[in-house]
Amino acid sequence: MKAVTVIPGVPESLRLRDVDKPKPGNGQVLLRPIRVGVCGTDKEIIEGKYGKAPPGSQYLILGHEALAVVEELGGGVDNVSVGDVVIPTVRRPVNCNLPVDYCPMGHYVEHGIWGLHGHAAEYSVTDAKYLVKVPKELVDVAVLTEPLSVVEKGIDVAMSIGRARFDWKPTNALILGAGPIGLLSTMVLRLMGLSTVTVATRPPDSLKARLVRDLGGTYVDAALTSVEGSFDIVVEATGSPQVTVDGLRHLAPNGVMVLLGVYPPGGSISNLGDLMTDSVLNNKVIVGSVNAGVKHFEMGLRHMADAKDRFGDWLSRLITKRATLDNYQEAYSWTHEDVKTVLEINPL
């Protein structure tokens, strides 16, 4: 079968490779991937900055944002059936008794990222207990579930922390970044009834700006306008240390900041002491989210259904580029105008 692969640690080793078709073991299923989303993590792996091949393999099959059909059941599987359309979660525990999305580094493997082959292939295998069934009416957009699950977890944790302290009722939110994570964060917070301001560096007439406004949110072009005011929730989705610091300055007393980026080393903060003292005196909280479990995948699917009811085809408009295995390289090239790229593998 054909699979999109890299040699981790070797920049620009991306290639379409003929590999053996996998077989499901006990508790596993064979999947026939329909489509796979592409994100910044794939870019870092292709650039040789991250990633790990499975034991005994020289290469890693990419693809952690997958929509697939169950093709074959391994032994002992009774929670799904052949023909079900499913989303596989990403992370699997290794010597960890915590919920899998809270296992520390070194105690998990991840499909298409770290020590476990992904789904950018004609077939893949995964553990059945980590599958989430997809309602028929969401199949067209369900490839967005994995990035949405990360958003769901971050916002859910933020809400839980706020309510644990007192009867916290946030009314507004600032979202930093208008990539897929920033836009999905805007969607979730708008569905929750919060007033939102989303900040990015694309022009006011860009697709990303229009997508924000079509949710009833306010878009700010950071190249033209500064953000004013304070916000109960701040979601950071750029991966920029400086933007993160600026966002913390806009966090209201008792507010919660959610970090959804992965940040490069370096950076500096002026007046760090004042910023820390302000956070202490005003009971501010910072939380991070980079991975999610079944609960937040299911939460994401429910919000997708609500979004279709309220915002029509908004979710499908996030998918701005499609490629196939025949021209797979196109899926792994990025521009500032792209929102979400998907690799179409097998027709449903």
mmCIF file of C-alpha atoms in Angstrom:
data_model
loop_
_atom_site.group_PDB
_atom_site.id
_atom_site.type_symbol
_atom_site.label_atom_id
_atom_site.label_comp_id
_atom_site.label_asym_id
_atom_site.label_seq_id
_atom_site.Cartn_x
_atom_site.Cartn_y
_atom_site.Cartn_z
ATOM 1 C CA MET A 1 0.000 0.000 0.000
ATOM 2 C CA LYS A 2 1.038 3.648 -0.351
ATOM 3 C CA ALA A 3 1.856 5.850 2.623
ATOM 4 C CA VAL A 4 3.193 9.382 3.175
ATOM 5 C CA THR A 5 6.387 9.016 5.199
ATOM 6 C CA VAL A 6 9.346 10.899 6.634
ATOM 7 C CA ILE A 7 12.600 9.856 8.267
ATOM 8 C CA PRO A 8 12.419 11.711 11.604
ATOM 9 C CA GLY A 9 15.319 14.055 12.154
ATOM 10 C CA VAL A 10 16.137 14.176 8.445
ATOM 11 C CA PRO A 11 14.860 17.447 6.910
ATOM 12 C CA GLU A 12 12.868 17.220 3.673
ATOM 13 C CA SER A 13 12.723 13.411 3.681
ATOM 14 C CA LEU A 14 9.013 13.461 2.830
ATOM 15 C CA ARG A 15 8.127 10.804 0.271
ATOM 16 C CA LEU A 16 5.339 8.487 -0.852
ATOM 17 C CA ARG A 17 6.488 4.989 0.024
ATOM 18 C CA ASP A 18 5.184 1.490 -0.740
ATOM 19 C CA VAL A 19 4.809 -0.300 2.607
ATOM 20 C CA ASP A 20 3.205 -3.466 3.883
ATOM 21 C CA LYS A 21 -0.493 -3.342 4.698
ATOM 22 C CA PRO A 22 -0.851 -3.541 8.492
ATOM 23 C CA LYS A 23 -2.844 -6.203 10.327
ATOM 24 C CA PRO A 24 -4.968 -5.477 13.393
ATOM 25 C CA GLY A 25 -3.955 -7.218 16.596
ATOM 26 C CA ASN A 26 -6.084 -8.050 19.596
ATOM 27 C CA GLY A 27 -8.159 -5.028 20.587
ATOM 28 C CA GLN A 28 -7.269 -3.199 17.370
ATOM 29 C CA VAL A 29 -9.023 -2.368 14.113
ATOM 30 C CA LEU A 30 -7.855 -1.937 10.551
ATOM 31 C CA LEU A 31 -8.858 1.491 9.246
ATOM 32 C CA ARG A 32 -9.314 2.728 5.710
ATOM 33 C CA PRO A 33 -8.547 6.454 6.054
ATOM 34 C CA ILE A 34 -10.873 8.757 4.123
ATOM 35 C CA ARG A 35 -8.964 11.978 4.658
ATOM 36 C CA VAL A 36 -6.241 13.347 6.911
ATOM 37 C CA GLY A 37 -5.739 16.914 8.080
ATOM 38 C CA VAL A 38 -2.352 18.611 7.892
ATOM 39 C CA CYS A 39 -1.056 20.973 10.593
ATOM 40 C CA GLY A 40 2.006 22.738 11.931
ATOM 41 C CA THR A 41 3.180 19.612 13.740
ATOM 42 C CA ASP A 42 3.518 17.869 10.365
ATOM 43 C CA LYS A 43 5.565 20.836 9.157
ATOM 44 C CA GLU A 44 7.961 20.554 12.107
ATOM 45 C CA ILE A 45 8.368 16.808 11.524
ATOM 46 C CA ILE A 46 9.073 17.333 7.812
ATOM 47 C CA GLU A 47 11.651 19.985 8.718
ATOM 48 C CA GLY A 48 13.404 17.434 10.952
ATOM 49 C CA LYS A 49 12.669 19.324 14.185
ATOM 50 C CA TYR A 50 10.499 16.696 15.819
ATOM 51 C CA GLY A 51 9.097 13.212 15.408
ATOM 52 C CA LYS A 52 10.096 9.629 16.181
ATOM 53 C CA ALA A 53 9.685 6.454 14.131
ATOM 54 C CA PRO A 54 8.103 3.365 15.715
ATOM 55 C CA PRO A 55 10.519 0.793 17.147
ATOM 56 C CA GLY A 56 12.099 -1.226 14.346
ATOM 57 C CA SER A 57 11.086 1.230 11.630
ATOM 58 C CA GLN A 58 13.362 3.681 9.853
ATOM 59 C CA TYR A 59 10.467 5.874 8.770
ATOM 60 C CA LEU A 60 7.312 7.377 10.266
ATOM 61 C CA ILE A 61 3.946 7.428 8.474
ATOM 62 C CA LEU A 62 2.462 10.889 8.949
ATOM 63 C CA GLY A 63 -1.147 11.770 9.726
ATOM 64 C CA HIS A 64 -2.667 12.321 13.174
ATOM 65 C CA GLU A 65 -5.850 14.220 12.194
ATOM 66 C CA ALA A 66 -7.786 11.377 10.600
ATOM 67 C CA LEU A 67 -11.278 10.450 9.466
ATOM 68 C CA ALA A 68 -11.581 6.768 8.584
ATOM 69 C CA VAL A 69 -13.833 3.764 7.982
ATOM 70 C CA VAL A 70 -13.486 0.610 10.047
ATOM 71 C CA GLU A 71 -12.354 -2.051 7.583
ATOM 72 C CA GLU A 72 -11.609 -5.071 9.791
ATOM 73 C CA LEU A 73 -11.871 -5.973 13.474
ATOM 74 C CA GLY A 74 -9.150 -7.552 15.549
ATOM 75 C CA GLY A 75 -9.900 -9.978 18.344
ATOM 76 C CA GLY A 76 -12.050 -8.841 21.240
ATOM 77 C CA VAL A 77 -13.380 -5.681 19.591
ATOM 78 C CA ASP A 78 -17.071 -5.047 20.268
ATOM 79 C CA ASN A 79 -17.427 -1.251 20.516
ATOM 80 C CA VAL A 80 -17.359 -0.601 16.750
ATOM 81 C CA SER A 81 -18.457 -2.447 13.629
ATOM 82 C CA VAL A 82 -17.069 -2.815 10.129
ATOM 83 C CA GLY A 83 -18.284 0.146 8.089
ATOM 84 C CA ASP A 84 -18.448 2.617 10.979
ATOM 85 C CA VAL A 85 -17.007 6.064 10.237
ATOM 86 C CA VAL A 86 -14.690 7.015 13.060
ATOM 87 C CA ILE A 87 -12.084 9.440 14.355
ATOM 88 C CA PRO A 88 -9.045 7.894 16.090
ATOM 89 C CA THR A 89 -7.615 9.903 18.965
ATOM 90 C CA VAL A 90 -3.879 10.564 18.776
ATOM 91 C CA ARG A 91 -2.119 9.558 21.973
ATOM 92 C CA ARG A 92 -1.577 6.112 23.539
ATOM 93 C CA PRO A 93 -0.223 5.611 27.081
ATOM 94 C CA VAL A 94 3.081 3.911 27.879
ATOM 95 C CA ASN A 95 3.466 2.941 31.551
ATOM 96 C CA CYS A 96 1.014 5.645 32.580
ATOM 97 C CA ASN A 97 -2.129 5.218 34.666
ATOM 98 C CA LEU A 98 -3.378 8.766 34.178
ATOM 99 C CA PRO A 99 -5.962 9.704 31.551
ATOM 100 C CA VAL A 100 -3.944 9.392 28.351
ATOM 101 C CA ASP A 101 -4.023 13.107 27.496
ATOM 102 C CA TYR A 102 -2.408 13.882 30.869
ATOM 103 C CA CYS A 103 0.456 11.389 30.615
ATOM 104 C CA PRO A 104 3.819 13.192 30.862
ATOM 105 C CA MET A 105 6.366 13.196 28.056
ATOM 106 C CA GLY A 106 8.124 9.870 27.782
ATOM 107 C CA HIS A 107 4.982 8.000 28.789
ATOM 108 C CA TYR A 108 3.021 8.060 25.561
ATOM 109 C CA VAL A 109 3.258 7.471 21.825
ATOM 110 C CA GLU A 110 1.304 9.436 19.232
ATOM 111 C CA HIS A 111 -0.047 8.420 15.848
ATOM 112 C CA GLY A 112 1.926 10.101 13.080
ATOM 113 C CA ILE A 113 4.094 12.052 15.502
ATOM 114 C CA TRP A 114 6.000 10.054 18.072
ATOM 115 C CA GLY A 115 6.716 6.326 17.997
ATOM 116 C CA LEU A 116 3.500 5.242 16.266
ATOM 117 C CA HIS A 117 2.607 5.254 12.580
ATOM 118 C CA GLY A 118 -0.104 7.650 11.471
ATOM 119 C CA HIS A 119 -3.002 7.484 9.052
ATOM 120 C CA ALA A 120 -1.703 9.185 5.878
ATOM 121 C CA ALA A 121 -1.835 5.814 4.150
ATOM 122 C CA GLU A 122 -4.266 3.590 2.309
ATOM 123 C CA TYR A 123 -4.696 1.570 5.531
ATOM 124 C CA SER A 124 -3.743 2.012 9.189
ATOM 125 C CA VAL A 125 -4.301 0.303 12.524
ATOM 126 C CA THR A 126 -5.288 1.674 15.914
ATOM 127 C CA ASP A 127 -6.696 0.618 19.276
ATOM 128 C CA ALA A 128 -10.467 0.270 19.129
ATOM 129 C CA LYS A 129 -11.116 1.781 22.560
ATOM 130 C CA TYR A 130 -9.737 5.125 21.379
ATOM 131 C CA LEU A 131 -12.163 5.469 18.462
ATOM 132 C CA VAL A 132 -14.962 8.032 18.327
ATOM 133 C CA LYS A 133 -17.929 7.323 16.072
ATOM 134 C CA VAL A 134 -18.919 10.088 13.666
ATOM 135 C CA PRO A 135 -22.587 10.890 12.939
ATOM 136 C CA LYS A 136 -23.439 10.668 9.259
ATOM 137 C CA GLU A 137 -24.353 14.352 9.024
ATOM 138 C CA LEU A 138 -20.851 15.406 10.154
ATOM 139 C CA VAL A 139 -18.720 13.230 7.870
ATOM 140 C CA ASP A 140 -17.970 16.141 5.527
ATOM 141 C CA VAL A 141 -16.273 18.213 8.271
ATOM 142 C CA ALA A 142 -15.296 15.625 10.901
ATOM 143 C CA VAL A 143 -11.627 15.681 9.812
ATOM 144 C CA LEU A 144 -11.505 18.887 11.881
ATOM 145 C CA THR A 145 -12.344 16.995 15.084
ATOM 146 C CA GLU A 146 -8.763 16.484 16.284
ATOM 147 C CA PRO A 147 -7.734 20.166 16.297
ATOM 148 C CA LEU A 148 -11.159 21.044 17.672
ATOM 149 C CA SER A 149 -10.673 18.542 20.514
ATOM 150 C CA VAL A 150 -7.568 20.425 21.671
ATOM 151 C CA VAL A 151 -9.603 23.639 21.735
ATOM 152 C CA GLU A 152 -12.427 21.916 23.595
ATOM 153 C CA LYS A 153 -10.085 20.600 26.275
ATOM 154 C CA GLY A 154 -8.394 23.967 26.807
ATOM 155 C CA ILE A 155 -11.646 25.888 27.100
ATOM 156 C CA ASP A 156 -13.286 23.174 29.216
ATOM 157 C CA VAL A 157 -10.369 23.228 31.669
ATOM 158 C CA ALA A 158 -10.486 27.037 31.760
ATOM 159 C CA MET A 159 -14.186 27.005 32.581
ATOM 160 C CA SER A 160 -13.716 24.322 35.245
ATOM 161 C CA ILE A 161 -10.929 26.290 36.948
ATOM 162 C CA GLY A 162 -12.942 29.499 36.899
ATOM 163 C CA ARG A 163 -16.037 27.848 38.358
ATOM 164 C CA ALA A 164 -14.024 25.994 41.003
ATOM 165 C CA ARG A 165 -13.022 29.321 42.550
ATOM 166 C CA PHE A 166 -16.434 31.028 42.540
ATOM 167 C CA ASP A 167 -19.563 31.373 40.417
ATOM 168 C CA TRP A 168 -17.527 32.532 37.422
ATOM 169 C CA LYS A 169 -19.528 33.681 34.413
ATOM 170 C CA PRO A 170 -17.167 34.922 31.684
ATOM 171 C CA THR A 171 -18.701 37.250 29.131
ATOM 172 C CA ASN A 172 -15.914 38.006 26.674
ATOM 173 C CA ALA A 173 -12.838 36.392 25.141
ATOM 174 C CA LEU A 174 -9.733 37.397 23.212
ATOM 175 C CA ILE A 175 -8.390 34.901 20.662
ATOM 176 C CA LEU A 176 -4.833 35.453 19.459
ATOM 177 C CA GLY A 177 -4.375 33.939 16.006
ATOM 178 C CA ALA A 178 -6.744 33.060 13.163
ATOM 179 C CA GLY A 179 -5.351 29.750 11.999
ATOM 180 C CA PRO A 180 -7.481 26.610 12.422
ATOM 181 C CA ILE A 181 -7.027 26.573 16.218
ATOM 182 C CA GLY A 182 -7.828 30.263 16.614
ATOM 183 C CA LEU A 183 -10.865 30.069 14.349
ATOM 184 C CA LEU A 184 -12.187 26.924 16.046
ATOM 185 C CA SER A 185 -11.664 28.615 19.427
ATOM 186 C CA THR A 186 -13.708 31.557 18.191
ATOM 187 C CA MET A 187 -16.448 29.173 17.063
ATOM 188 C CA VAL A 188 -16.640 27.364 20.403
ATOM 189 C CA LEU A 189 -16.685 30.559 22.444
ATOM 190 C CA ARG A 190 -19.345 32.104 20.219
ATOM 191 C CA LEU A 191 -21.460 28.952 20.593
ATOM 192 C CA MET A 192 -21.078 29.411 24.359
ATOM 193 C CA GLY A 193 -22.452 32.936 24.062
ATOM 194 C CA LEU A 194 -19.281 34.929 24.712
ATOM 195 C CA SER A 195 -18.422 38.137 22.929
ATOM 196 C CA THR A 196 -15.172 37.472 21.038
ATOM 197 C CA VAL A 197 -12.320 39.475 19.561
ATOM 198 C CA THR A 198 -9.948 37.540 17.287
ATOM 199 C CA VAL A 199 -6.589 39.081 16.406
ATOM 200 C CA ALA A 200 -4.322 38.134 13.507
ATOM 201 C CA THR A 201 -2.126 39.764 10.867
ATOM 202 C CA ARG A 202 -4.272 39.141 7.802
ATOM 203 C CA PRO A 203 -6.098 42.067 6.147
ATOM 204 C CA PRO A 204 -9.696 42.871 7.116
ATOM 205 C CA ASP A 205 -10.939 41.592 3.733
ATOM 206 C CA SER A 206 -9.139 38.230 4.029
ATOM 207 C CA LEU A 207 -10.934 34.905 4.320
ATOM 208 C CA LYS A 208 -9.835 34.520 7.934
ATOM 209 C CA ALA A 209 -11.277 37.910 8.853
ATOM 210 C CA ARG A 210 -14.552 37.081 7.099
ATOM 211 C CA LEU A 211 -14.762 33.742 8.897
ATOM 212 C CA VAL A 212 -14.473 35.530 12.245
ATOM 213 C CA ARG A 213 -17.153 38.059 11.367
ATOM 214 C CA ASP A 214 -19.482 35.328 10.054
ATOM 215 C CA LEU A 215 -19.507 33.886 13.576
ATOM 216 C CA GLY A 216 -20.569 37.256 14.953
ATOM 217 C CA GLY A 217 -17.083 37.912 16.296
ATOM 218 C CA THR A 218 -14.911 41.010 15.958
ATOM 219 C CA TYR A 219 -11.760 40.758 13.852
ATOM 220 C CA VAL A 220 -8.699 42.921 14.516
ATOM 221 C CA ASP A 221 -5.792 43.206 12.092
ATOM 222 C CA ALA A 222 -2.815 43.524 14.431
ATOM 223 C CA ALA A 223 -0.836 45.298 11.724
ATOM 224 C CA LEU A 224 -3.339 48.154 11.733
ATOM 225 C CA THR A 225 -5.019 48.281 15.131
ATOM 226 C CA SER A 226 -4.144 47.617 18.764
ATOM 227 C CA VAL A 227 -6.455 45.638 21.014
ATOM 228 C CA GLU A 228 -8.034 47.561 23.840
ATOM 229 C CA GLY A 229 -9.619 46.405 27.074
ATOM 230 C CA SER A 230 -9.497 43.261 29.196
ATOM 231 C CA PHE A 231 -11.016 39.830 28.689
ATOM 232 C CA ASP A 232 -12.240 37.043 30.946
ATOM 233 C CA ILE A 233 -10.708 34.375 28.704
ATOM 234 C CA VAL A 234 -7.637 34.777 26.498
ATOM 235 C CA VAL A 235 -6.823 31.986 24.029
ATOM 236 C CA GLU A 236 -3.295 32.056 22.614
ATOM 237 C CA ALA A 237 -3.030 30.182 19.302
ATOM 238 C CA THR A 238 -0.011 31.702 17.531
ATOM 239 C CA GLY A 239 2.932 29.991 19.223
ATOM 240 C CA SER A 240 4.628 33.369 19.706
ATOM 241 C CA PRO A 241 6.133 34.077 23.157
ATOM 242 C CA GLN A 242 5.757 37.840 22.676
ATOM 243 C CA VAL A 243 2.110 37.557 21.638
ATOM 244 C CA THR A 244 1.523 35.387 24.702
ATOM 245 C CA VAL A 245 2.958 38.040 27.007
ATOM 246 C CA ASP A 246 0.858 40.718 25.336
ATOM 247 C CA GLY A 247 -2.217 38.534 25.772
ATOM 248 C CA LEU A 248 -1.560 38.089 29.470
ATOM 249 C CA ARG A 249 -1.598 41.871 29.845
ATOM 250 C CA HIS A 250 -5.161 41.830 28.473
ATOM 251 C CA LEU A 251 -6.377 39.146 30.889
ATOM 252 C CA ALA A 252 -9.014 40.489 33.277
ATOM 253 C CA PRO A 253 -8.910 39.947 37.042
ATOM 254 C CA ASN A 254 -9.918 36.342 37.853
ATOM 255 C CA GLY A 255 -9.499 35.483 34.180
ATOM 256 C CA VAL A 256 -8.023 32.351 32.616
ATOM 257 C CA MET A 257 -5.528 32.271 29.766
ATOM 258 C CA VAL A 258 -5.418 29.156 27.571
ATOM 259 C CA LEU A 259 -2.176 28.351 25.726
ATOM 260 C CA LEU A 260 -2.745 26.284 22.579
ATOM 261 C CA GLY A 261 0.561 26.963 20.822
ATOM 262 C CA VAL A 262 3.953 25.270 20.955
ATOM 263 C CA TYR A 263 6.606 27.871 21.632
ATOM 264 C CA PRO A 264 10.191 28.205 20.390
ATOM 265 C CA PRO A 265 12.980 28.785 22.895
ATOM 266 C CA GLY A 266 14.067 32.317 23.697
ATOM 267 C CA GLY A 267 12.125 35.517 24.010
ATOM 268 C CA SER A 268 12.246 38.165 26.713
ATOM 269 C CA ILE A 269 9.786 39.979 28.949
ATOM 270 C CA SER A 270 10.166 43.546 30.080
ATOM 271 C CA ASN A 271 8.749 44.422 33.488
ATOM 272 C CA LEU A 272 8.362 40.721 34.301
ATOM 273 C CA GLY A 273 7.975 41.451 37.984
ATOM 274 C CA ASP A 274 5.041 43.823 37.399
ATOM 275 C CA LEU A 275 3.354 41.257 35.164
ATOM 276 C CA MET A 276 3.756 38.487 37.749
ATOM 277 C CA THR A 277 2.584 40.686 40.609
ATOM 278 C CA ASP A 278 -0.486 41.697 38.608
ATOM 279 C CA SER A 279 -1.259 38.023 37.963
ATOM 280 C CA VAL A 280 -0.964 37.234 41.684
ATOM 281 C CA LEU A 281 -2.991 40.171 42.959
ATOM 282 C CA ASN A 282 -5.716 39.637 40.378
ATOM 283 C CA ASN A 283 -5.956 35.821 40.660
ATOM 284 C CA LYS A 284 -5.100 35.129 37.034
ATOM 285 C CA VAL A 285 -4.606 31.562 35.808
ATOM 286 C CA ILE A 286 -2.708 30.121 32.811
ATOM 287 C CA VAL A 287 -3.453 26.624 31.465
ATOM 288 C CA GLY A 288 -2.160 24.693 28.454
ATOM 289 C CA SER A 289 -3.705 22.124 26.122
ATOM 290 C CA VAL A 290 -1.941 20.183 23.382
ATOM 291 C CA ASN A 291 -3.759 16.853 23.288
ATOM 292 C CA ALA A 292 -7.212 15.535 24.119
ATOM 293 C CA GLY A 293 -8.962 12.291 24.947
ATOM 294 C CA VAL A 294 -12.240 10.743 23.847
ATOM 295 C CA LYS A 295 -14.352 13.081 26.031
ATOM 296 C CA HIS A 296 -13.218 16.215 24.215
ATOM 297 C CA PHE A 297 -13.410 14.603 20.771
ATOM 298 C CA GLU A 298 -17.064 13.828 21.516
ATOM 299 C CA MET A 299 -17.588 17.355 22.819
ATOM 300 C CA GLY A 300 -16.143 18.670 19.563
ATOM 301 C CA LEU A 301 -18.572 16.624 17.474
ATOM 302 C CA ARG A 302 -21.494 18.043 19.455
ATOM 303 C CA HIS A 303 -20.258 21.577 18.864
ATOM 304 C CA MET A 304 -19.829 20.792 15.149
ATOM 305 C CA ALA A 305 -23.493 19.812 14.978
ATOM 306 C CA ASP A 306 -24.473 23.038 16.768
ATOM 307 C CA ALA A 307 -22.254 25.067 14.416
ATOM 308 C CA LYS A 308 -23.913 23.551 11.360
ATOM 309 C CA ASP A 309 -27.300 24.548 12.745
ATOM 310 C CA ARG A 310 -26.249 28.116 13.579
ATOM 311 C CA PHE A 311 -23.579 28.940 11.014
ATOM 312 C CA GLY A 312 -24.421 26.774 8.006
ATOM 313 C CA ASP A 313 -21.381 25.785 5.922
ATOM 314 C CA TRP A 314 -18.892 27.702 8.089
ATOM 315 C CA LEU A 315 -16.911 24.617 9.104
ATOM 316 C CA SER A 316 -16.529 23.375 5.536
ATOM 317 C CA ARG A 317 -15.119 26.784 4.555
ATOM 318 C CA LEU A 318 -12.153 26.158 6.854
ATOM 319 C CA ILE A 319 -10.925 23.501 4.418
ATOM 320 C CA THR A 320 -9.180 25.650 1.831
ATOM 321 C CA LYS A 321 -6.916 23.114 0.105
ATOM 322 C CA ARG A 322 -7.308 19.458 -0.836
ATOM 323 C CA ALA A 323 -4.702 17.099 -2.244
ATOM 324 C CA THR A 324 -4.524 13.375 -3.012
ATOM 325 C CA LEU A 325 -1.845 10.735 -2.748
ATOM 326 C CA ASP A 326 -1.041 11.399 -6.409
ATOM 327 C CA ASN A 327 -0.030 14.986 -5.614
ATOM 328 C CA TYR A 328 0.616 14.579 -1.897
ATOM 329 C CA GLN A 329 3.380 17.214 -1.864
ATOM 330 C CA GLU A 330 0.712 19.891 -2.333
ATOM 331 C CA ALA A 331 -0.785 18.994 1.041
ATOM 332 C CA TYR A 332 2.479 19.783 2.802
ATOM 333 C CA SER A 333 3.100 23.268 1.406
ATOM 334 C CA TRP A 334 1.791 26.267 3.324
ATOM 335 C CA THR A 335 0.774 29.853 2.615
ATOM 336 C CA HIS A 336 -0.621 32.528 4.912
ATOM 337 C CA GLU A 337 -3.925 32.357 3.063
ATOM 338 C CA ASP A 338 -4.503 28.659 3.757
ATOM 339 C CA VAL A 339 -6.632 27.702 6.730
ATOM 340 C CA LYS A 340 -6.838 23.904 6.745
ATOM 341 C CA THR A 341 -5.391 21.516 4.166
ATOM 342 C CA VAL A 342 -6.589 17.920 3.918
ATOM 343 C CA LEU A 343 -5.170 14.911 2.131
ATOM 344 C CA GLU A 344 -7.932 12.919 0.430
ATOM 345 C CA ILE A 345 -6.954 9.236 0.541
ATOM 346 C CA ASN A 346 -9.934 6.912 0.021
ATOM 347 C CA PRO A 347 -13.457 7.878 -1.086
ATOM 348 C CA LEU A 348 -16.160 7.028 1.428
#
